[in-house]
Short mmCIF file of C-alpha atoms in Angstrom, two decimals:
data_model
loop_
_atom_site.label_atom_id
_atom_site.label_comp_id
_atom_site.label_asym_id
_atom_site.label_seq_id
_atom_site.Cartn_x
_atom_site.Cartn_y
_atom_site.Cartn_z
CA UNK A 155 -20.31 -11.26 -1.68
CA UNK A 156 -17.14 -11.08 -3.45
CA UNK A 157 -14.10 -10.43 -1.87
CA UNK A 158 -10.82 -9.73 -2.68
CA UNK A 159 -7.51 -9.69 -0.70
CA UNK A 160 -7.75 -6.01 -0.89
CA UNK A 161 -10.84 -5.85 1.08
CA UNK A 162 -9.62 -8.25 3.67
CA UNK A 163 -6.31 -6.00 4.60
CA UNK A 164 -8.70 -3.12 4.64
CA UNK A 165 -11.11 -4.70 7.42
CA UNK A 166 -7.94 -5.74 8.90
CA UNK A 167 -6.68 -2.17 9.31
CA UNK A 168 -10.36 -0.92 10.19
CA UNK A 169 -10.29 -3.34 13.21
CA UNK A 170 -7.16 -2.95 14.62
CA UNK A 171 -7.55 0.75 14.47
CA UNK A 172 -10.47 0.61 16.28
CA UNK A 173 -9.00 -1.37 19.08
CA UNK A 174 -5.99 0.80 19.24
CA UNK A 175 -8.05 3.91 19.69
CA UNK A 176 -9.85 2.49 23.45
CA UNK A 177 -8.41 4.90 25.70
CA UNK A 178 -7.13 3.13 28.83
CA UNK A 179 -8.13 5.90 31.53
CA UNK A 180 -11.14 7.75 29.99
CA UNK A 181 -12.87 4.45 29.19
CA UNK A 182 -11.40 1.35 29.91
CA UNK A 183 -11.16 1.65 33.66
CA UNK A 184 -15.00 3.45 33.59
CA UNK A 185 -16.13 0.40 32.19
CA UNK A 186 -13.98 -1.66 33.97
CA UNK A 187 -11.69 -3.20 31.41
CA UNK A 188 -8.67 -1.37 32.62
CA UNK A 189 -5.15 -3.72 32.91
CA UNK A 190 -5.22 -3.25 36.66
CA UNK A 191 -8.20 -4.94 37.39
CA UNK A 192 -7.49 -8.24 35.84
CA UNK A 193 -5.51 -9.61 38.16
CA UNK A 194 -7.40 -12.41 39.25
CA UNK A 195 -6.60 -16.09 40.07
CA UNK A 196 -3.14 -17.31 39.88
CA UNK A 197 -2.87 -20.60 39.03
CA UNK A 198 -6.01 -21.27 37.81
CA UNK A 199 -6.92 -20.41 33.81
CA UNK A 200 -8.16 -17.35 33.58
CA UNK A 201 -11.83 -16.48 32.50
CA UNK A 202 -12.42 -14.89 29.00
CA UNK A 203 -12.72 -11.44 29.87
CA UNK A 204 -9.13 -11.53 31.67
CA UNK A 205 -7.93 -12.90 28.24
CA UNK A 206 -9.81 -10.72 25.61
CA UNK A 207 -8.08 -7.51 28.31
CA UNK A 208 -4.66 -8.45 28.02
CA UNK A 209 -5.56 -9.14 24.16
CA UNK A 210 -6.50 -5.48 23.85
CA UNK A 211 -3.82 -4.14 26.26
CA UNK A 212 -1.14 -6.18 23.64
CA UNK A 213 -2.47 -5.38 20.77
CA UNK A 214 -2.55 -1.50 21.40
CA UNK A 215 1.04 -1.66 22.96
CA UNK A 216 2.17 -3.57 19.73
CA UNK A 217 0.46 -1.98 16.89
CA UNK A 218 0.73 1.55 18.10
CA UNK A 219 3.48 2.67 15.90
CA UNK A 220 3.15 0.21 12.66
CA UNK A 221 0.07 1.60 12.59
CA UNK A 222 1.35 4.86 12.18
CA UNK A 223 3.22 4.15 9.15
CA UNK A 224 0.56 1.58 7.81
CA UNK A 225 -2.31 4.61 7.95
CA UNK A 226 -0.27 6.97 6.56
CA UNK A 227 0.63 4.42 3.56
CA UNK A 228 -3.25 4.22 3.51
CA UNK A 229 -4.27 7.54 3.92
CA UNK A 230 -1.41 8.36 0.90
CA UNK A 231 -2.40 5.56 -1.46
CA UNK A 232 -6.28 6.72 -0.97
CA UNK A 233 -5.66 10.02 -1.92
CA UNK A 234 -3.79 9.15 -5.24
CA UNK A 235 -5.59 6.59 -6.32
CA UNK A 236 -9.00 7.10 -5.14
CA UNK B 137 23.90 -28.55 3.18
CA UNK B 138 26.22 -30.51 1.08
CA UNK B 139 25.39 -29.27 -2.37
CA UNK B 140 25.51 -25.70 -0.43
CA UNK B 141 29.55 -26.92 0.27
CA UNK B 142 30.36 -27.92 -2.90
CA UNK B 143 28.66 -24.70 -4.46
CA UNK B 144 30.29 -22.48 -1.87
CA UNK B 145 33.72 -24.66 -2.86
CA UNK B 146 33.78 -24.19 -6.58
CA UNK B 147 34.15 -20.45 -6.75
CA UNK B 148 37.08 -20.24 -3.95
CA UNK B 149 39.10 -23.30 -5.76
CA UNK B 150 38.85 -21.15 -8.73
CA UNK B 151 39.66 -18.29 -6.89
CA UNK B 152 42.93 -19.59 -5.50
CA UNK B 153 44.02 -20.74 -9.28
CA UNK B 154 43.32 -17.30 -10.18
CA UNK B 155 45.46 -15.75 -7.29
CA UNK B 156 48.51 -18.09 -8.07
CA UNK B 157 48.64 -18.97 -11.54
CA UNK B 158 48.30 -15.16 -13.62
CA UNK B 159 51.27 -15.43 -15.59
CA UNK B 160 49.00 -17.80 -18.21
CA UNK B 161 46.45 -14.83 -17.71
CA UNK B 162 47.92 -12.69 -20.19
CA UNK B 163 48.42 -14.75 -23.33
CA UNK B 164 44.60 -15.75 -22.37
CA UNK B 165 43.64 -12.35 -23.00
CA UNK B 166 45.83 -11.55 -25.58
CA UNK B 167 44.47 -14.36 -27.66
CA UNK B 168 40.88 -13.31 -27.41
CA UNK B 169 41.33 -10.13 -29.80
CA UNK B 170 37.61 -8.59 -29.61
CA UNK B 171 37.74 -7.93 -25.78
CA UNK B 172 37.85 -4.69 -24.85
CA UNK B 173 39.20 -2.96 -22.03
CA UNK B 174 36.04 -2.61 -20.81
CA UNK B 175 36.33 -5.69 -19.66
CA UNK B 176 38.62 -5.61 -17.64
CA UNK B 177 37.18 -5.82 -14.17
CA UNK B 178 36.12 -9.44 -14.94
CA UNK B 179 37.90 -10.39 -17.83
CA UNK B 180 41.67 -11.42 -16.50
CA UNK B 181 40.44 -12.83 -13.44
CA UNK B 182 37.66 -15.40 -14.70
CA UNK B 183 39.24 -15.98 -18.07
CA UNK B 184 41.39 -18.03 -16.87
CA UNK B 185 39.44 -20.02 -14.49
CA UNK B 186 36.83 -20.15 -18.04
CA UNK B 187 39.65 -21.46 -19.97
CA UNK B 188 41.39 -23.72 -17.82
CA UNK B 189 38.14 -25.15 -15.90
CA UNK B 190 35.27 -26.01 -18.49
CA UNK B 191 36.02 -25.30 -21.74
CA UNK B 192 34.06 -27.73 -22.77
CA UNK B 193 30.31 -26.20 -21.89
CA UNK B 194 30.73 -22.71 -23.54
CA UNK B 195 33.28 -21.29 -26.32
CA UNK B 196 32.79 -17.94 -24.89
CA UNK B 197 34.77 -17.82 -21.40
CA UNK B 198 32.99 -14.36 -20.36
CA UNK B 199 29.52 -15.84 -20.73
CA UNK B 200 31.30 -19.08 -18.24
CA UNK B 201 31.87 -16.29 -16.24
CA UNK B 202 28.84 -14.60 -16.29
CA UNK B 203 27.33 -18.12 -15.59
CA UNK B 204 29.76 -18.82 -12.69
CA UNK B 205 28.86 -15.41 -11.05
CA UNK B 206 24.85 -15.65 -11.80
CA UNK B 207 25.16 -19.63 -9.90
CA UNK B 208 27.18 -17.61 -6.98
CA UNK B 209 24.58 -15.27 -6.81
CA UNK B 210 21.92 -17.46 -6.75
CA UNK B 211 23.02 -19.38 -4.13
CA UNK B 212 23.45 -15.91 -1.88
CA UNK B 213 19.84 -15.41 -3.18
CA UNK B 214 18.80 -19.01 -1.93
CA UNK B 215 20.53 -18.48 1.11
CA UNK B 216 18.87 -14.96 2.35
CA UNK B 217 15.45 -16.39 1.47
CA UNK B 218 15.62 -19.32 2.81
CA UNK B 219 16.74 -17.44 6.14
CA UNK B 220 14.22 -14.57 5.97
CA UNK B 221 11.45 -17.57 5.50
CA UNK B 222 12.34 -19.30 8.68
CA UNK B 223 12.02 -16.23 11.13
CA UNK B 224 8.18 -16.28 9.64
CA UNK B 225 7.43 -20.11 9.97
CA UNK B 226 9.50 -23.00 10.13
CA UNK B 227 10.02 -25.04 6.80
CA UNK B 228 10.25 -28.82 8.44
CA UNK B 229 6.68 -28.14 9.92
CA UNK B 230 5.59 -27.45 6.66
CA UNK B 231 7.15 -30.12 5.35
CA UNK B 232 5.57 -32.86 7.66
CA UNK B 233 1.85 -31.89 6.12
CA UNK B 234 3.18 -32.50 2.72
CA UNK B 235 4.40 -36.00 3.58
CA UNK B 236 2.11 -38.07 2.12
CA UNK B 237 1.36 -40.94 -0.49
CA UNK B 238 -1.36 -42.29 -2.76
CA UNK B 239 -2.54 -44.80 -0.14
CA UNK B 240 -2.91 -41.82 2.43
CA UNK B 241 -4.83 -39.64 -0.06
CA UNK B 242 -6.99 -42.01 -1.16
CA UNK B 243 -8.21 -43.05 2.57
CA UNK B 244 -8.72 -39.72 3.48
CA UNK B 245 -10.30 -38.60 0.39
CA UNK B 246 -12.69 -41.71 1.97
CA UNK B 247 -13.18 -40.69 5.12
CA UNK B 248 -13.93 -37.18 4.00
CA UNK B 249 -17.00 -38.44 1.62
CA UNK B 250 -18.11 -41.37 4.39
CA UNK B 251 -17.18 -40.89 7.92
CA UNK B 252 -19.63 -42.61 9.48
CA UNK B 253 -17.69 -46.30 8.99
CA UNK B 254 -14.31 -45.04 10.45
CA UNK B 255 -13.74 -46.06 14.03
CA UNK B 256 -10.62 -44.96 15.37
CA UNK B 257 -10.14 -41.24 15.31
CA UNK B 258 -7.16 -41.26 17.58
CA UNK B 259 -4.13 -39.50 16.37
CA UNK B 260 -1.16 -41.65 17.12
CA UNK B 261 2.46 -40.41 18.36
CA UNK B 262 5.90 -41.61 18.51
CA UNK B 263 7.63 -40.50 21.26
CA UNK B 264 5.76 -37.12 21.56
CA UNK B 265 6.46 -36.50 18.06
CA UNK B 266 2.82 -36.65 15.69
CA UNK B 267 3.24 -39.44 13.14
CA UNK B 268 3.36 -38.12 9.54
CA UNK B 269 0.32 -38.73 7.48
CA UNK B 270 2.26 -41.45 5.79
CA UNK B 271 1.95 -43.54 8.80
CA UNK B 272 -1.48 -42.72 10.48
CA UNK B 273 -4.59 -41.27 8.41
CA UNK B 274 -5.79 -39.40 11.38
CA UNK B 275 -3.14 -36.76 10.72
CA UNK B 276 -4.28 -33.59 9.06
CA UNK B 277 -2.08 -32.74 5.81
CA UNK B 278 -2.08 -29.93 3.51
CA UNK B 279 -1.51 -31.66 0.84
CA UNK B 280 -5.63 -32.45 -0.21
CA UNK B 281 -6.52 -28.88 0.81
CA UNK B 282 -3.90 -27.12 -1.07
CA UNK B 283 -5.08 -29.43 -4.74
CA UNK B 284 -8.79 -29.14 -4.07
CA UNK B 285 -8.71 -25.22 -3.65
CA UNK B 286 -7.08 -25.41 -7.00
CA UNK B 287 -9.71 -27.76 -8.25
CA UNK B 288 -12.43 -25.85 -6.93
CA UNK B 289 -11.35 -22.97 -8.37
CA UNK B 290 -11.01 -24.75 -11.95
CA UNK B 291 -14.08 -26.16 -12.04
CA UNK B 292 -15.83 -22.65 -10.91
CA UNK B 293 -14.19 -21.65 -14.18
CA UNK B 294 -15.31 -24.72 -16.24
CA UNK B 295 -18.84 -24.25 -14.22
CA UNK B 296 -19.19 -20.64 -15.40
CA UNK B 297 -17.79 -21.38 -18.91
CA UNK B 298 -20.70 -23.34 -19.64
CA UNK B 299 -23.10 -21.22 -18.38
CA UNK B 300 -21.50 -18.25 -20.83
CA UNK B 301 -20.69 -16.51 -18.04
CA UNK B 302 -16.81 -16.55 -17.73
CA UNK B 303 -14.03 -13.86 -18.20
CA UNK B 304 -10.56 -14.18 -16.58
CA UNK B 305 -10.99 -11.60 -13.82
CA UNK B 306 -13.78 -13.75 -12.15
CA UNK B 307 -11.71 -16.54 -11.94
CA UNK B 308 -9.11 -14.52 -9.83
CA UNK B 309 -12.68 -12.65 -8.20
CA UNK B 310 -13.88 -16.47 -7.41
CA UNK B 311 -10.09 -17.52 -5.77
CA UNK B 312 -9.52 -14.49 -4.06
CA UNK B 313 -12.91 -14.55 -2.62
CA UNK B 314 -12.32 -18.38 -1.57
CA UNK B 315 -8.81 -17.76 0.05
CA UNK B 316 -10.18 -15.08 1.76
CA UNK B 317 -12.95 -17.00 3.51
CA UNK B 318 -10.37 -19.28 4.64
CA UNK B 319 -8.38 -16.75 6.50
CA UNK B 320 -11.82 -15.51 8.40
CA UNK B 321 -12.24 -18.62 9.26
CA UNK B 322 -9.10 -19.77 10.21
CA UNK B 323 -8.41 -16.37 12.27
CA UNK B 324 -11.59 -16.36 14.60
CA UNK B 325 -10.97 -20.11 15.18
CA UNK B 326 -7.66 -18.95 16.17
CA UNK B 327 -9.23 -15.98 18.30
CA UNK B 328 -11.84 -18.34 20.32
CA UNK B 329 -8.83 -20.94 21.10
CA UNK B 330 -6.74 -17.99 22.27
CA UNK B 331 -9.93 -16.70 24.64
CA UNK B 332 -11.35 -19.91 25.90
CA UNK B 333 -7.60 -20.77 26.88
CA UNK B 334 -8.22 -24.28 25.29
CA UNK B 335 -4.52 -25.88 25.51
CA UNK B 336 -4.48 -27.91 22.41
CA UNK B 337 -1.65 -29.14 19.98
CA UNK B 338 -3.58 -27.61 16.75
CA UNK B 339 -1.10 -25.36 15.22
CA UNK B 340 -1.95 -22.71 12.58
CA UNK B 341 -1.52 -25.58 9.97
CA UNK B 342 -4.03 -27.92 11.36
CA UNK B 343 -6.50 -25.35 10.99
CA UNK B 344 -6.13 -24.19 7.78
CA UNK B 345 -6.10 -27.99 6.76
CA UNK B 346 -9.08 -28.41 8.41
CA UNK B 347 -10.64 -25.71 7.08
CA UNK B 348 -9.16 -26.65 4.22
CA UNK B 349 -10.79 -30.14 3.74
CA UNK B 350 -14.42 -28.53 2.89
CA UNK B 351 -12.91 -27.81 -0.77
CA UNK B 352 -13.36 -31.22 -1.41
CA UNK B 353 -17.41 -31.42 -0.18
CA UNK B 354 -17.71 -28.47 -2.23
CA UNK B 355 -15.78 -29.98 -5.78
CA UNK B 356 -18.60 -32.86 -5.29
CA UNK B 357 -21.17 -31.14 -4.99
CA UNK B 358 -20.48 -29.01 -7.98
CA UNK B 359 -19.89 -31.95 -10.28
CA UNK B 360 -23.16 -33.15 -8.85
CA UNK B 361 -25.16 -29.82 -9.45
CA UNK B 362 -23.28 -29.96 -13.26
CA UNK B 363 -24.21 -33.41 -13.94
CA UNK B 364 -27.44 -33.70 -12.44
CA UNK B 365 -28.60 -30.04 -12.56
CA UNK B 366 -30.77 -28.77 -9.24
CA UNK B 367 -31.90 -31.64 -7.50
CA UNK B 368 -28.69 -33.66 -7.58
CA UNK B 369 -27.12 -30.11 -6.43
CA UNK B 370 -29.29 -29.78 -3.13
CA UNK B 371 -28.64 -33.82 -2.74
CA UNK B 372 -24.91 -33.53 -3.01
CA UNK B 373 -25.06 -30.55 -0.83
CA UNK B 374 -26.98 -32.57 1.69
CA UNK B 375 -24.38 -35.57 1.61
CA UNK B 376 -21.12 -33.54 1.84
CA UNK B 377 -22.59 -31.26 4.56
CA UNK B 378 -23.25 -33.95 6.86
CA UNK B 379 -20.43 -35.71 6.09
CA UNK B 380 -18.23 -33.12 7.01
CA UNK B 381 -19.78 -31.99 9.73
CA UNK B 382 -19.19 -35.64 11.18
CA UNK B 383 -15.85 -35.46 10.20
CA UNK B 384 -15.17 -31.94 11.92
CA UNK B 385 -16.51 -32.87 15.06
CA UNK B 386 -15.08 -36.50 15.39
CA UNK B 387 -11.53 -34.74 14.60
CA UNK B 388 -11.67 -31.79 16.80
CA UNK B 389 -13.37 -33.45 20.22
CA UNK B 390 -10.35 -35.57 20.56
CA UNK B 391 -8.09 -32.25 20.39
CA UNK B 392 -10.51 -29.51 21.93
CA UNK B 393 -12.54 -31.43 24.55
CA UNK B 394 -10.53 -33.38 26.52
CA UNK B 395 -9.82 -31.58 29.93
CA UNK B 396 -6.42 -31.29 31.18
CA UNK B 397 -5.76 -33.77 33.94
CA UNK B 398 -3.26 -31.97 35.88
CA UNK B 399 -4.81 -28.85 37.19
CA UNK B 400 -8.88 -29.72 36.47
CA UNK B 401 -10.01 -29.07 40.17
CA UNK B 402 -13.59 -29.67 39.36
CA UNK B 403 -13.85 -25.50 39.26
CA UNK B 404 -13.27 -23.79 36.89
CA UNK B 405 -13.96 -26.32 34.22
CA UNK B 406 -17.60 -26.28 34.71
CA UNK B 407 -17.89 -23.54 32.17
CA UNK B 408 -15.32 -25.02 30.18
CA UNK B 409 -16.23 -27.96 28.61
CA UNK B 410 -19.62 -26.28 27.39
CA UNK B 411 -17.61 -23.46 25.51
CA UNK B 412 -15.29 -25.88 23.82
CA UNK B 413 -18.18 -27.68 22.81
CA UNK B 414 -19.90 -24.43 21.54
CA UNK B 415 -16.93 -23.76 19.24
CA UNK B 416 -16.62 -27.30 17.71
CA UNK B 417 -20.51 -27.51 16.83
CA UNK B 418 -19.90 -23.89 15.66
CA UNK B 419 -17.31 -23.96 13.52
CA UNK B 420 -19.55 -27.66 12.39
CA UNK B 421 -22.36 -25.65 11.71
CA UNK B 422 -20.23 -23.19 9.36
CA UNK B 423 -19.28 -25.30 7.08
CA UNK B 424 -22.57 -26.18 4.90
CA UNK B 425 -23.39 -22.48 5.01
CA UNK B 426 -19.94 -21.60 3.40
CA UNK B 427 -20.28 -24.69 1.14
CA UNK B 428 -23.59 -22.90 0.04
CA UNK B 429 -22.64 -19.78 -0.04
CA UNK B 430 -19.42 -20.44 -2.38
CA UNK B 431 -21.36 -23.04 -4.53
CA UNK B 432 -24.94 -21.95 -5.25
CA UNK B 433 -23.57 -19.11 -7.59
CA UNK B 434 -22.09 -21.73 -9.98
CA UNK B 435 -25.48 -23.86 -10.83
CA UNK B 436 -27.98 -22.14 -11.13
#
């Protein structure tokens, strides 16, 4: 399995596309991942799935608009160079 | 700081002669007959500091000039980098992993091969600060990872040379392929701290030195599987596995598994203490398959 740095960034986009697409009404809350139902205990650490929410909830409030330019970069590069 | 000053000084000392003194100017550029007009944006106001300052380095005032300006430049250069850098990651940090001697290297080089003698795997302070590796060979440095990735990916090239198999892009293929396995690894060890809310002092650097340290296991065992062909490859690979393995989960228990004493109310950290465990045997248990899996292509 050989890599190269160029594959790496390329899973990288992949993924963080993919978590940037969950829709926070149509399936979030249906499944019950939404950010209003995580708040739980205060003071006490919260479990996993409170963390890997607010993980998701960040990283689609963050990446939303680099990943704009970084697709179209991709979607550009792709087409010229194959 | 201080060679900054005296950089920063040079140029404006100069530049004050040149504001005062411009009556000597003009002979100065009289007497040089083959410069042009051209010239003039620099020439009359660095000639002089050329002729009057160091005359002695270059015959040529313009190329003093030219030298004078490139240094200034640099130094602006220097400057922006340096402060782009340290929005990104903070240069005395890195600094503290590359503190280290012979005496250090050679210890932990030792502990790496042959855990099982070393007893104290404390890491010690001084006044809340970690002690550089200098002073306590528990601390994690970057200094052996950083040289045995390089010597790893040498001897995969000396390794596939004598086999006949080398060309120059597999060399980058091989490094590329390495440093890429060491970001995996060091991002979902980074992703299972973050979700298991484990409160530990392990920065980004300690984990990439830690992954870091399985270069060397894996630069033994290839000398072994080039000197000794199959069998003393599988042995080596035996050794260096459960060596590091020891040495992975001595190091991290004392900074992953001890619970926090100030709000453990006997709750929550039921679950806890399983989980942390789960990720140091894990990312144990990775280790010999990644040795493998970068090695076994090289001896065949």
């Amino acid at each position: 399995m050989a890599f190269t740095l160029y594959s790496l960034i390329q899973a990288a986009i992949l993924c963080i596309n993919a978590v940037a697409v969950l829709h926070e009404e149509r399936f979030l809350r249906k499944i019950g991942w939404g950010v209003d139902q995580s708040v739980g205990g205060f003071g006490d650490e919260p479990g996993i799935k409170v963390q890997l929410m607010n993980l998701i909830r960040s990283v689609r409030t963050v990446m939303r608009v680099p990943l704009i330019a970084v697709n179209s970069v991709c979607i550009v590069l792709l087409l010229l160079f194959g | 700081l201080d060679t900054l000053l005296l950089a920063r000084a040079a140029p404006t000392a100069g530049d004050s002669v040149l504001f005062e003194d411009t009556s000597s100017a003009a002979p100065a550029m009289n007497s040089q007959g083959y410069y042009t007009s051209g010239y003039n944006m620099g020439g009359p106001s660095n000639d002089m500091q050329g002729g009057g300052g160091m005359n002695n380095l270059f015959a040529d005032p313009m190329a003093n000039a030219a030298m004078m300006y490139g240094s200034s430049l640099a130094n602006q250069g220097k400057d922006m980098v340096n402060k782009e850098i340290s929005r990104f990651m903070s240069v005395n940090k890195l600094k503290y992993f590359f503190a280290v001697d012979t005496r250090y290297v050679l210890k932990k080089l030792m502990i790496l091969m042959f855990p099982y003698t070393h007893q104290d795997w404390e890491v010690r302070y001084h006044r809340d600060t970690p002690l550089t590796p200098r002073q306590d060979v528990n601390a994690s440095d970057l200094y052996i990872p950083t040289m045995a990735f390089i010597t790893y990916i040498l001897l995969a090239g000396m390794a596939l040379g004598i086999q006949k198999r080398f060309s120059p892009e597999v060399l980058g293929l091989c490094a590329s392929t390495a440093l890429v396995w060491v970001i995996i690894e060091v991002l979902v060890m980074l992703l299972s701290l973050y979700l298991l809310t484990v409160h530990t002092d392990l920065s980004t650097f300690d984990l990439i030195a830690y992954s870091g340290y399985k270069y060397v296991g894996m630069i033994f065992t290839v000398l072994c599987g080039l000197l000794f062909g199959s069998d003393g490859y599988f042995v080596a690979l035996a050794w260096s596995s459960f060596a590091l393995m020891f040495f992975i989960v001595r190091s991290l228990k004392m900074k992953i598994l001890p619970s926090l004493s100030s709000d453990s109310m006997g709750m929550g950290s039921n679950a806890k203490p399983q989980l942390r465990l789960y990720i140091t045997v894990a990312s144990a248990l990775f280790q010999p398959i990644i040795i493998y899996w970068l090695t076994s292509h090289l001896v065949r």
